[in-house]
PDB file of C-alpha atoms in Angstrom:
ATOM      1  CA  TRP A  89      13.369  15.515  -3.948  1.00  0.00           C
ATOM      2  CA  SER A  90      14.848  15.482  -0.477  1.00  0.00           C
ATOM      3  CA  ALA A  91      15.687  12.198   1.219  1.00  0.00           C
ATOM      4  CA  THR A  92      14.761  13.708   4.585  1.00  0.00           C
ATOM      5  CA  PRO A  93      11.284  12.939   5.949  1.00  0.00           C
ATOM      6  CA  ALA A  94       9.100  16.012   5.939  1.00  0.00           C
ATOM      7  CA  CYS A  95       8.077  17.702   9.162  1.00  0.00           C
ATOM      8  CA  SER A  96       5.501  19.771   7.297  1.00  0.00           C
ATOM      9  CA  ALA A  97       2.217  21.110   8.564  1.00  0.00           C
ATOM     10  CA  LEU A  98       0.450  17.862   7.777  1.00  0.00           C
ATOM     11  CA  GLY A  99      -1.585  18.137  10.927  1.00  0.00           C
ATOM     12  CA  LEU A 100      -3.220  21.248   9.455  1.00  0.00           C
ATOM     13  CA  THR A 101      -4.489  19.392   6.397  1.00  0.00           C
ATOM     14  CA  MET A 102      -6.390  16.591   8.140  1.00  0.00           C
ATOM     15  CA  ASN A 103      -9.396  18.022   9.938  1.00  0.00           C
ATOM     16  CA  ALA A 104     -10.498  17.123  13.428  1.00  0.00           C
ATOM     17  CA  ALA A 105     -13.525  15.121  12.267  1.00  0.00           C
ATOM     18  CA  THR A 106     -11.357  12.903  10.052  1.00  0.00           C
ATOM     19  CA  LYS A 107      -8.816  12.364  12.810  1.00  0.00           C
ATOM     20  CA  ALA A 108     -11.608  11.466  15.210  1.00  0.00           C
ATOM     21  CA  TRP A 109     -13.097   8.913  12.791  1.00  0.00           C
ATOM     22  CA  LEU A 110      -9.738   7.284  12.028  1.00  0.00           C
ATOM     23  CA  SER A 111      -8.956   7.116  15.751  1.00  0.00           C
ATOM     24  CA  ASP A 112     -12.324   5.521  16.567  1.00  0.00           C
ATOM     25  CA  HIS A 113     -11.302   1.944  15.856  1.00  0.00           C
ATOM     26  CA  ALA A 114     -14.726   0.597  16.813  1.00  0.00           C
ATOM     27  CA  ALA A 115     -16.280   2.722  14.053  1.00  0.00           C
ATOM     28  CA  VAL A 116     -13.570   1.714  11.587  1.00  0.00           C
ATOM     29  CA  ARG A 117     -14.062  -1.992  12.350  1.00  0.00           C
ATOM     30  CA  LYS A 118     -17.823  -1.629  11.857  1.00  0.00           C
ATOM     31  CA  HIS A 119     -17.230   0.060   8.496  1.00  0.00           C
ATOM     32  CA  PHE A 120     -14.822  -2.664   7.380  1.00  0.00           C
ATOM     33  CA  ALA A 121     -17.142  -5.454   8.524  1.00  0.00           C
ATOM     34  CA  GLN A 122     -19.750  -4.202   6.048  1.00  0.00           C
ATOM     35  CA  LEU A 123     -17.246  -4.640   3.212  1.00  0.00           C
ATOM     36  CA  ASP A 124     -17.030  -8.410   3.850  1.00  0.00           C
ATOM     37  CA  LEU A 125     -13.506  -8.534   2.454  1.00  0.00           C
ATOM     38  CA  PRO A 126     -12.817 -12.253   3.156  1.00  0.00           C
ATOM     39  CA  ARG A 127     -15.886 -13.272   1.135  1.00  0.00           C
ATOM     40  CA  ARG A 128     -14.935 -10.994  -1.745  1.00  0.00           C
ATOM     41  CA  LEU A 129     -11.453 -12.469  -1.877  1.00  0.00           C
ATOM     42  CA  ARG A 130     -12.811 -16.022  -1.859  1.00  0.00           C
ATOM     43  CA  GLU A 131     -15.287 -15.317  -4.625  1.00  0.00           C
ATOM     44  CA  ASN A 132     -12.880 -13.390  -6.857  1.00  0.00           C
ATOM     45  CA  ASN A 133      -9.860 -15.665  -7.069  1.00  0.00           C
ATOM     46  CA  GLY A 134      -7.908 -13.879  -4.340  1.00  0.00           C
ATOM     47  CA  PHE A 135      -8.392 -10.390  -5.800  1.00  0.00           C
ATOM     48  CA  CYS A 136     -10.727  -7.659  -4.591  1.00  0.00           C
ATOM     49  CA  LYS A 137     -11.388  -4.088  -5.697  1.00  0.00           C
ATOM     50  CA  ILE A 138     -13.543  -1.862  -3.478  1.00  0.00           C
ATOM     51  CA  ASP A 139     -14.825   1.514  -4.687  1.00  0.00           C
ATOM     52  CA  ASN A 140     -15.631   4.244  -2.149  1.00  0.00           C
ATOM     53  CA  PHE A 141     -13.482   2.431   0.383  1.00  0.00           C
ATOM     54  CA  LEU A 142     -13.508   5.118   3.091  1.00  0.00           C
ATOM     55  CA  PRO A 143     -16.023   7.900   3.779  1.00  0.00           C
ATOM     56  CA  THR A 144     -15.535  10.605   1.154  1.00  0.00           C
ATOM     57  CA  ALA A 145     -14.583  13.260   3.708  1.00  0.00           C
ATOM     58  CA  VAL A 146     -11.876  10.974   5.106  1.00  0.00           C
ATOM     59  CA  ALA A 147     -10.494  10.231   1.628  1.00  0.00           C
ATOM     60  CA  ASN A 148     -10.448  13.931   0.734  1.00  0.00           C
ATOM     61  CA  SER A 149      -8.577  14.760   3.922  1.00  0.00           C
ATOM     62  CA  ALA A 150      -6.046  11.973   3.333  1.00  0.00           C
ATOM     63  CA  LEU A 151      -5.400  13.299  -0.172  1.00  0.00           C
ATOM     64  CA  LYS A 152      -4.741  16.784   1.195  1.00  0.00           C
ATOM     65  CA  SER A 153      -2.175  15.309   3.574  1.00  0.00           C
ATOM     66  CA  LEU A 154      -0.367  13.606   0.698  1.00  0.00           C
ATOM     67  CA  GLU A 155      -0.510  16.719  -1.476  1.00  0.00           C
ATOM     68  CA  SER A 156       1.057  18.765   1.309  1.00  0.00           C
ATOM     69  CA  LEU A 157       3.974  16.359   1.755  1.00  0.00           C
ATOM     70  CA  SER A 158       6.845  18.241   0.152  1.00  0.00           C
ATOM     71  CA  GLU A 159       9.723  15.835   0.761  1.00  0.00           C
ATOM     72  CA  TRP A 160       9.831  12.250  -0.482  1.00  0.00           C
ATOM     73  CA  ASP A 161      12.414   9.491  -0.741  1.00  0.00           C
ATOM     74  CA  HIS A 162      13.058   7.934  -4.134  1.00  0.00           C
ATOM     75  CA  MET A 163      12.457   4.218  -4.574  1.00  0.00           C
ATOM     76  CA  GLY A 164      14.745   3.157  -7.383  1.00  0.00           C
ATOM     77  CA  ASP A 165      16.479   0.094  -8.740  1.00  0.00           C
ATOM     78  CA  ALA A 166      19.371   0.435  -6.291  1.00  0.00           C
ATOM     79  CA  GLU A 167      17.093  -0.010  -3.264  1.00  0.00           C
ATOM     80  CA  ILE A 168      16.350  -3.710  -3.371  1.00  0.00           C
ATOM     81  CA  ALA A 169      16.344  -6.382  -0.697  1.00  0.00           C
ATOM     82  CA  GLY A 170      18.600  -8.912  -2.349  1.00  0.00           C
ATOM     83  CA  ARG A 171      18.161 -10.880  -5.546  1.00  0.00           C
ATOM     84  CA  SER A 172      14.681 -12.118  -4.694  1.00  0.00           C
ATOM     85  CA  ASP A 173      13.520  -8.474  -4.454  1.00  0.00           C
ATOM     86  CA  ALA A 174      15.219  -7.316  -7.641  1.00  0.00           C
ATOM     87  CA  VAL A 175      12.671  -5.794  -9.992  1.00  0.00           C
ATOM     88  CA  ILE A 176      12.860  -2.586 -12.010  1.00  0.00           C
ATOM     89  CA  HIS A 177      10.857   0.115 -10.285  1.00  0.00           C
ATOM     90  CA  SER A 178      10.785   3.871  -9.795  1.00  0.00           C
ATOM     91  CA  PHE A 179       8.538   6.074  -7.650  1.00  0.00           C
ATOM     92  CA  LEU A 180       8.576   8.377  -4.613  1.00  0.00           C
ATOM     93  CA  TYR A 181       7.615   7.160  -1.150  1.00  0.00           C
ATOM     94  CA  ALA A 182       7.338   8.170   2.503  1.00  0.00           C
ATOM     95  CA  GLU A 183       6.601   6.333   5.732  1.00  0.00           C
ATOM     96  CA  PRO A 184       3.303   6.920   7.580  1.00  0.00           C
ATOM     97  CA  GLU A 185       4.967   6.450  10.962  1.00  0.00           C
ATOM     98  CA  ASP A 186       6.993   9.611  10.283  1.00  0.00           C
ATOM     99  CA  HIS A 187       3.688  11.530  10.216  1.00  0.00           C
ATOM    100  CA  PRO A 188       1.692  10.125  13.153  1.00  0.00           C
ATOM    101  CA  ALA A 189      -0.788  13.015  13.273  1.00  0.00           C
ATOM    102  CA  ASP A 190      -2.466  12.059  10.003  1.00  0.00           C
ATOM    103  CA  LEU A 191      -0.865   9.520   7.647  1.00  0.00           C
ATOM    104  CA  GLY A 192      -0.038   7.396  10.661  1.00  0.00           C
ATOM    105  CA  LEU A 193      -3.695   7.495  11.714  1.00  0.00           C
ATOM    106  CA  LEU A 194      -4.722   6.453   8.204  1.00  0.00           C
ATOM    107  CA  ALA A 195      -2.296   3.521   8.181  1.00  0.00           C
ATOM    108  CA  ASP A 196      -3.366   2.389  11.678  1.00  0.00           C
ATOM    109  CA  ALA A 197      -7.013   2.424  10.616  1.00  0.00           C
ATOM    110  CA  ILE A 198      -6.405   0.445   7.418  1.00  0.00           C
ATOM    111  CA  ALA A 199      -4.399  -2.072   9.445  1.00  0.00           C
ATOM    112  CA  LEU A 200      -7.713  -3.115  11.021  1.00  0.00           C
ATOM    113  CA  LEU A 201      -8.684  -4.858   7.775  1.00  0.00           C
ATOM    114  CA  PHE A 202      -6.708  -7.890   8.992  1.00  0.00           C
ATOM    115  CA  PRO A 203      -6.157  -7.306  12.725  1.00  0.00           C
ATOM    116  CA  LYS A 204      -4.434 -10.660  13.298  1.00  0.00           C
ATOM    117  CA  LEU A 205      -1.719  -9.911  10.716  1.00  0.00           C
ATOM    118  CA  VAL A 206       1.224  -7.504  10.857  1.00  0.00           C
ATOM    119  CA  PRO A 207       0.850  -4.404   8.644  1.00  0.00           C
ATOM    120  CA  SER A 208       3.737  -2.937   6.632  1.00  0.00           C
ATOM    121  CA  PHE A 209       2.637   0.217   4.800  1.00  0.00           C
ATOM    122  CA  SER A 210       4.134   3.172   2.957  1.00  0.00           C
ATOM    123  CA  VAL A 211       2.670   6.018   0.909  1.00  0.00           C
ATOM    124  CA  ALA A 212       3.681   6.650  -2.698  1.00  0.00           C
ATOM    125  CA  CYS A 213       3.715   9.388  -5.294  1.00  0.00           C
ATOM    126  CA  TYR A 214       4.200   8.487  -8.964  1.00  0.00           C
ATOM    127  CA  ARG A 215       5.129  11.143 -11.519  1.00  0.00           C
ATOM    128  CA  LYS A 216       5.649  10.899 -15.254  1.00  0.00           C
ATOM    129  CA  GLY A 217       7.680   7.799 -16.160  1.00  0.00           C
ATOM    130  CA  HIS A 218       7.379   6.128 -12.775  1.00  0.00           C
ATOM    131  CA  CYS A 219       6.442   2.445 -12.950  1.00  0.00           C
ATOM    132  CA  ILE A 220       7.063  -1.058 -11.601  1.00  0.00           C
ATOM    133  CA  HIS A 221       7.933  -3.984 -13.844  1.00  0.00           C
ATOM    134  CA  PRO A 222       6.258  -7.417 -13.437  1.00  0.00           C
ATOM    135  CA  HIS A 223       6.640  -8.971  -9.987  1.00  0.00           C
ATOM    136  CA  ASP A 224       4.664 -11.224  -7.642  1.00  0.00           C
ATOM    137  CA  ASP A 225       5.283  -9.488  -4.261  1.00  0.00           C
ATOM    138  CA  LYS A 226       6.765 -12.567  -2.570  1.00  0.00           C
ATOM    139  CA  ALA A 227       9.059 -11.686   0.335  1.00  0.00           C
ATOM    140  CA  HIS A 228      10.094 -12.909   3.772  1.00  0.00           C
ATOM    141  CA  VAL A 229      10.302 -10.173   6.407  1.00  0.00           C
ATOM    142  CA  PRO A 230      11.760 -10.321   9.944  1.00  0.00           C
ATOM    143  CA  VAL A 231       9.359  -9.062  12.627  1.00  0.00           C
ATOM    144  CA  GLN A 232      10.366  -8.425  16.234  1.00  0.00           C
ATOM    145  CA  ASP A 233       8.175 -10.104  18.831  1.00  0.00           C
ATOM    146  CA  ALA A 234       7.447  -8.750  22.312  1.00  0.00           C
ATOM    147  CA  ARG A 235      10.784 -10.143  23.563  1.00  0.00           C
ATOM    148  CA  GLY A 236      12.776  -8.493  20.823  1.00  0.00           C
ATOM    149  CA  ARG A 237      13.351 -11.743  18.927  1.00  0.00           C
ATOM    150  CA  GLU A 238      13.154 -11.772  15.145  1.00  0.00           C
ATOM    151  CA  VAL A 239      10.409 -13.996  13.766  1.00  0.00           C
ATOM    152  CA  LEU A 240      10.266 -14.569  10.034  1.00  0.00           C
ATOM    153  CA  HIS A 241       7.017 -13.537   8.368  1.00  0.00           C
ATOM    154  CA  SER A 242       5.758 -13.640   4.782  1.00  0.00           C
ATOM    155  CA  ARG A 243       3.658 -11.210   2.813  1.00  0.00           C
ATOM    156  CA  LYS A 244       0.157 -12.709   2.757  1.00  0.00           C
ATOM    157  CA  PHE A 245      -1.976  -9.896   1.337  1.00  0.00           C
ATOM    158  CA  ALA A 246      -0.981  -6.859  -0.730  1.00  0.00           C
ATOM    159  CA  ILE A 247      -3.030  -3.668  -0.635  1.00  0.00           C
ATOM    160  CA  VAL A 248      -3.105  -0.415  -2.580  1.00  0.00           C
ATOM    161  CA  TYR A 249      -5.394   2.457  -1.591  1.00  0.00           C
ATOM    162  CA  TYR A 250      -5.644   5.009  -4.417  1.00  0.00           C
ATOM    163  CA  LEU A 251      -6.016   8.699  -3.611  1.00  0.00           C
ATOM    164  CA  SER A 252      -5.681  10.657  -6.879  1.00  0.00           C
ATOM    165  CA  LYS A 253      -8.738  12.435  -8.250  1.00  0.00           C
ATOM    166  CA  ASN A 254      -9.821  12.521 -11.897  1.00  0.00           C
ATOM    167  CA  TRP A 255      -7.336   9.838 -12.945  1.00  0.00           C
ATOM    168  CA  LYS A 256      -8.005   8.463 -16.417  1.00  0.00           C
ATOM    169  CA  LEU A 257      -6.750   5.402 -18.275  1.00  0.00           C
ATOM    170  CA  GLY A 258      -4.795   7.687 -20.611  1.00  0.00           C
ATOM    171  CA  ASP A 259      -2.831   9.052 -17.644  1.00  0.00           C
ATOM    172  CA  GLY A 260      -1.031   5.698 -17.316  1.00  0.00           C
ATOM    173  CA  GLY A 261      -0.059   4.229 -13.963  1.00  0.00           C
ATOM    174  CA  ALA A 262      -2.654   1.443 -14.130  1.00  0.00           C
ATOM    175  CA  LEU A 263      -2.266  -1.742 -12.091  1.00  0.00           C
ATOM    176  CA  VAL A 264      -2.138  -4.644 -14.529  1.00  0.00           C
ATOM    177  CA  ASP A 265      -3.105  -7.993 -13.026  1.00  0.00           C
ATOM    178  CA  LEU A 266      -1.336 -10.582 -15.162  1.00  0.00           C
ATOM    179  CA  GLN A 267      -3.169 -13.486 -13.546  1.00  0.00           C
ATOM    180  CA  ASP A 268      -6.588 -12.306 -14.764  1.00  0.00           C
ATOM    181  CA  GLN A 269      -5.253 -10.151 -17.616  1.00  0.00           C
ATOM    182  CA  ALA A 270      -7.088  -7.134 -16.205  1.00  0.00           C
ATOM    183  CA  GLU A 271      -6.136  -3.456 -16.105  1.00  0.00           C
ATOM    184  CA  HIS A 272      -7.207  -1.365 -13.101  1.00  0.00           C
ATOM    185  CA  VAL A 273      -7.201   2.434 -13.267  1.00  0.00           C
ATOM    186  CA  PRO A 274      -6.115   3.960  -9.910  1.00  0.00           C
ATOM    187  CA  THR A 275      -9.480   5.560  -9.169  1.00  0.00           C
ATOM    188  CA  PHE A 276      -9.841   7.919  -6.205  1.00  0.00           C
ATOM    189  CA  ASN A 277     -10.885   6.277  -2.908  1.00  0.00           C
ATOM    190  CA  THR A 278     -10.552   2.755  -4.305  1.00  0.00           C
ATOM    191  CA  LEU A 279      -8.852  -0.112  -2.459  1.00  0.00           C
ATOM    192  CA  VAL A 280      -7.259  -3.103  -4.174  1.00  0.00           C
ATOM    193  CA  VAL A 281      -6.403  -6.198  -2.116  1.00  0.00           C
ATOM    194  CA  PHE A 282      -4.936  -9.449  -3.395  1.00  0.00           C
ATOM    195  CA  GLU A 283      -3.303 -12.581  -2.080  1.00  0.00           C
ATOM    196  CA  VAL A 284       0.460 -12.979  -2.473  1.00  0.00           C
ATOM    197  CA  PRO A 285       1.941 -14.273  -4.730  1.00  0.00           C
ATOM    198  CA  ARG A 286       0.213 -12.708  -7.724  1.00  0.00           C
ATOM    199  CA  LEU A 287       2.020 -11.522 -10.843  1.00  0.00           C
ATOM    200  CA  HIS A 288       1.308  -7.893 -11.740  1.00  0.00           C
ATOM    201  CA  PHE A 289       2.914  -4.619 -12.737  1.00  0.00           C
ATOM    202  CA  VAL A 290       2.296  -0.866 -12.671  1.00  0.00           C
ATOM    203  CA  GLY A 291       2.378   0.781 -16.075  1.00  0.00           C
ATOM    204  CA  PRO A 292       4.363   3.999 -16.538  1.00  0.00           C
ATOM    205  CA  VAL A 293       2.625   7.236 -15.647  1.00  0.00           C
ATOM    206  CA  LEU A 294       2.039   9.187 -18.866  1.00  0.00           C
ATOM    207  CA  SER A 295       0.640  12.446 -17.503  1.00  0.00           C
ATOM    208  CA  ALA A 296       3.171  15.260 -17.176  1.00  0.00           C
ATOM    209  CA  THR A 297       1.064  17.169 -14.640  1.00  0.00           C
ATOM    210  CA  LYS A 298      -0.768  14.690 -12.417  1.00  0.00           C
ATOM    211  CA  ARG A 299       0.565  12.902  -9.359  1.00  0.00           C
ATOM    212  CA  ARG A 300      -0.568   9.346  -8.597  1.00  0.00           C
ATOM    213  CA  PHE A 301      -0.944   9.071  -4.808  1.00  0.00           C
ATOM    214  CA  SER A 302      -1.531   5.879  -2.854  1.00  0.00           C
ATOM    215  CA  LEU A 303      -1.019   4.051   0.389  1.00  0.00           C
ATOM    216  CA  PHE A 304       0.442   0.627  -0.348  1.00  0.00           C
ATOM    217  CA  GLY A 305       1.955  -2.316   1.442  1.00  0.00           C
ATOM    218  CA  TRP A 306       1.363  -5.759   2.816  1.00  0.00           C
ATOM    219  CA  PHE A 307      -0.120  -7.744   5.659  1.00  0.00           C
ATOM    220  CA  LEU A 308       2.435 -10.199   7.020  1.00  0.00           C
ATOM    221  CA  ALA A 309       1.766 -13.679   8.401  1.00  0.00           C
ATOM    222  CA  LYS A 310       4.139 -15.718  10.533  1.00  0.00           C
ATOM    223  CA  GLY A 311       6.319 -18.289   8.797  1.00  0.00           C
ATOM    224  CA  GLU A 312       7.476 -19.015   5.266  1.00  0.00           C
ATOM    225  CA  LEU A 313       4.257 -19.270   3.280  1.00  0.00           C
ATOM    226  CA  TYR A 314       6.118 -19.906   0.008  1.00  0.00           C
ATOM    227  CA  ALA A 315       9.602 -20.366  -1.379  1.00  0.00           C
ATOM    228  CA  LEU A 316      11.459 -17.373  -2.800  1.00  0.00           C
ATOM    229  CA  ASP A 317      13.187 -17.446  -6.148  1.00  0.00           C
ATOM    230  CA  ASP A 318      15.793 -15.389  -8.004  1.00  0.00           C
ATOM    231  CA  SER A 319      13.718 -14.714 -11.098  1.00  0.00           C
ATOM    232  CA  GLY A 320      13.535 -10.979 -10.483  1.00  0.00           C
ATOM    233  CA  THR A 321       9.751 -11.053 -10.135  1.00  0.00           C
ATOM    234  CA  ALA A 322       9.437 -10.726  -6.372  1.00  0.00           C
ATOM    235  CA  GLY A 323       8.161  -7.742  -4.420  1.00  0.00           C
ATOM    236  CA  VAL A 324       9.409  -4.178  -4.477  1.00  0.00           C
ATOM    237  CA  ARG A 325      10.921  -2.708  -1.316  1.00  0.00           C
ATOM    238  CA  THR A 326      13.978  -1.178   0.163  1.00  0.00           C
ATOM    239  CA  ALA A 327      15.911  -3.389   2.595  1.00  0.00           C
ATOM    240  CA  PRO A 328      13.099  -4.883   4.690  1.00  0.00           C
ATOM    241  CA  LYS A 329      12.256  -3.058   7.865  1.00  0.00           C
ATOM    242  CA  LYS A 330      12.406  -5.096  11.041  1.00  0.00           C
ATOM    243  CA  ARG A 331       8.767  -4.763  11.979  1.00  0.00           C
ATOM    244  CA  LYS A 332       7.764  -4.970  15.627  1.00  0.00           C
ATOM    245  CA  ARG A 333       4.666  -6.895  16.537  1.00  0.00           C
ATOM    246  CA  SER A 334       2.522  -4.676  18.749  1.00  0.00           C
TER     247      SER A 334
END
């Protein structure tokens, strides 16, 4: 797998109707308001799973974009952000901002879930054997303000948007929530959101033929919301990007 971001014909895989819907932030906000995510998080101990998260046509188009992405970077144990980020993990990833015509539109739309927070998203592809060991996602991330100053933020919410069709429990790659002792199959067009910190892991993918696609990441809030530790159970990431607050 190449470490060079793809400049593939991604724009050809996301149709005009999907691009128009993702770009219509008023329509996206209206759709998200109906989900009532804050209430769901309050009522479910800081964890929420939403089936049929986006319109089916939009989800199908997003999947085609991910399937067409031929070049990925490898997220492995060497790419960690210091001891507090050290957790065994392996999967392929790419950055939505490198593909503004489609994956970037998807990420910008999903960012409207929490418009007052700073989004930090990537897309992922898991193949056979890929996994993440137990971790709680805690991390402090520098974000540039309008004056170019670095302001420390913390991960407040984690999200995973699953985009693989016909995924079964026997295919592996399930999200295991250790707080509630629950196993979540990465079902197509399903969104998982939870408050950080929360101990969890991703089981190894067992299928030799399927690819587990997702958009994942965090919403960042200003300040140090919690203390970090060196237990090796914090969040997975390469060296933290210096996010710019728009």
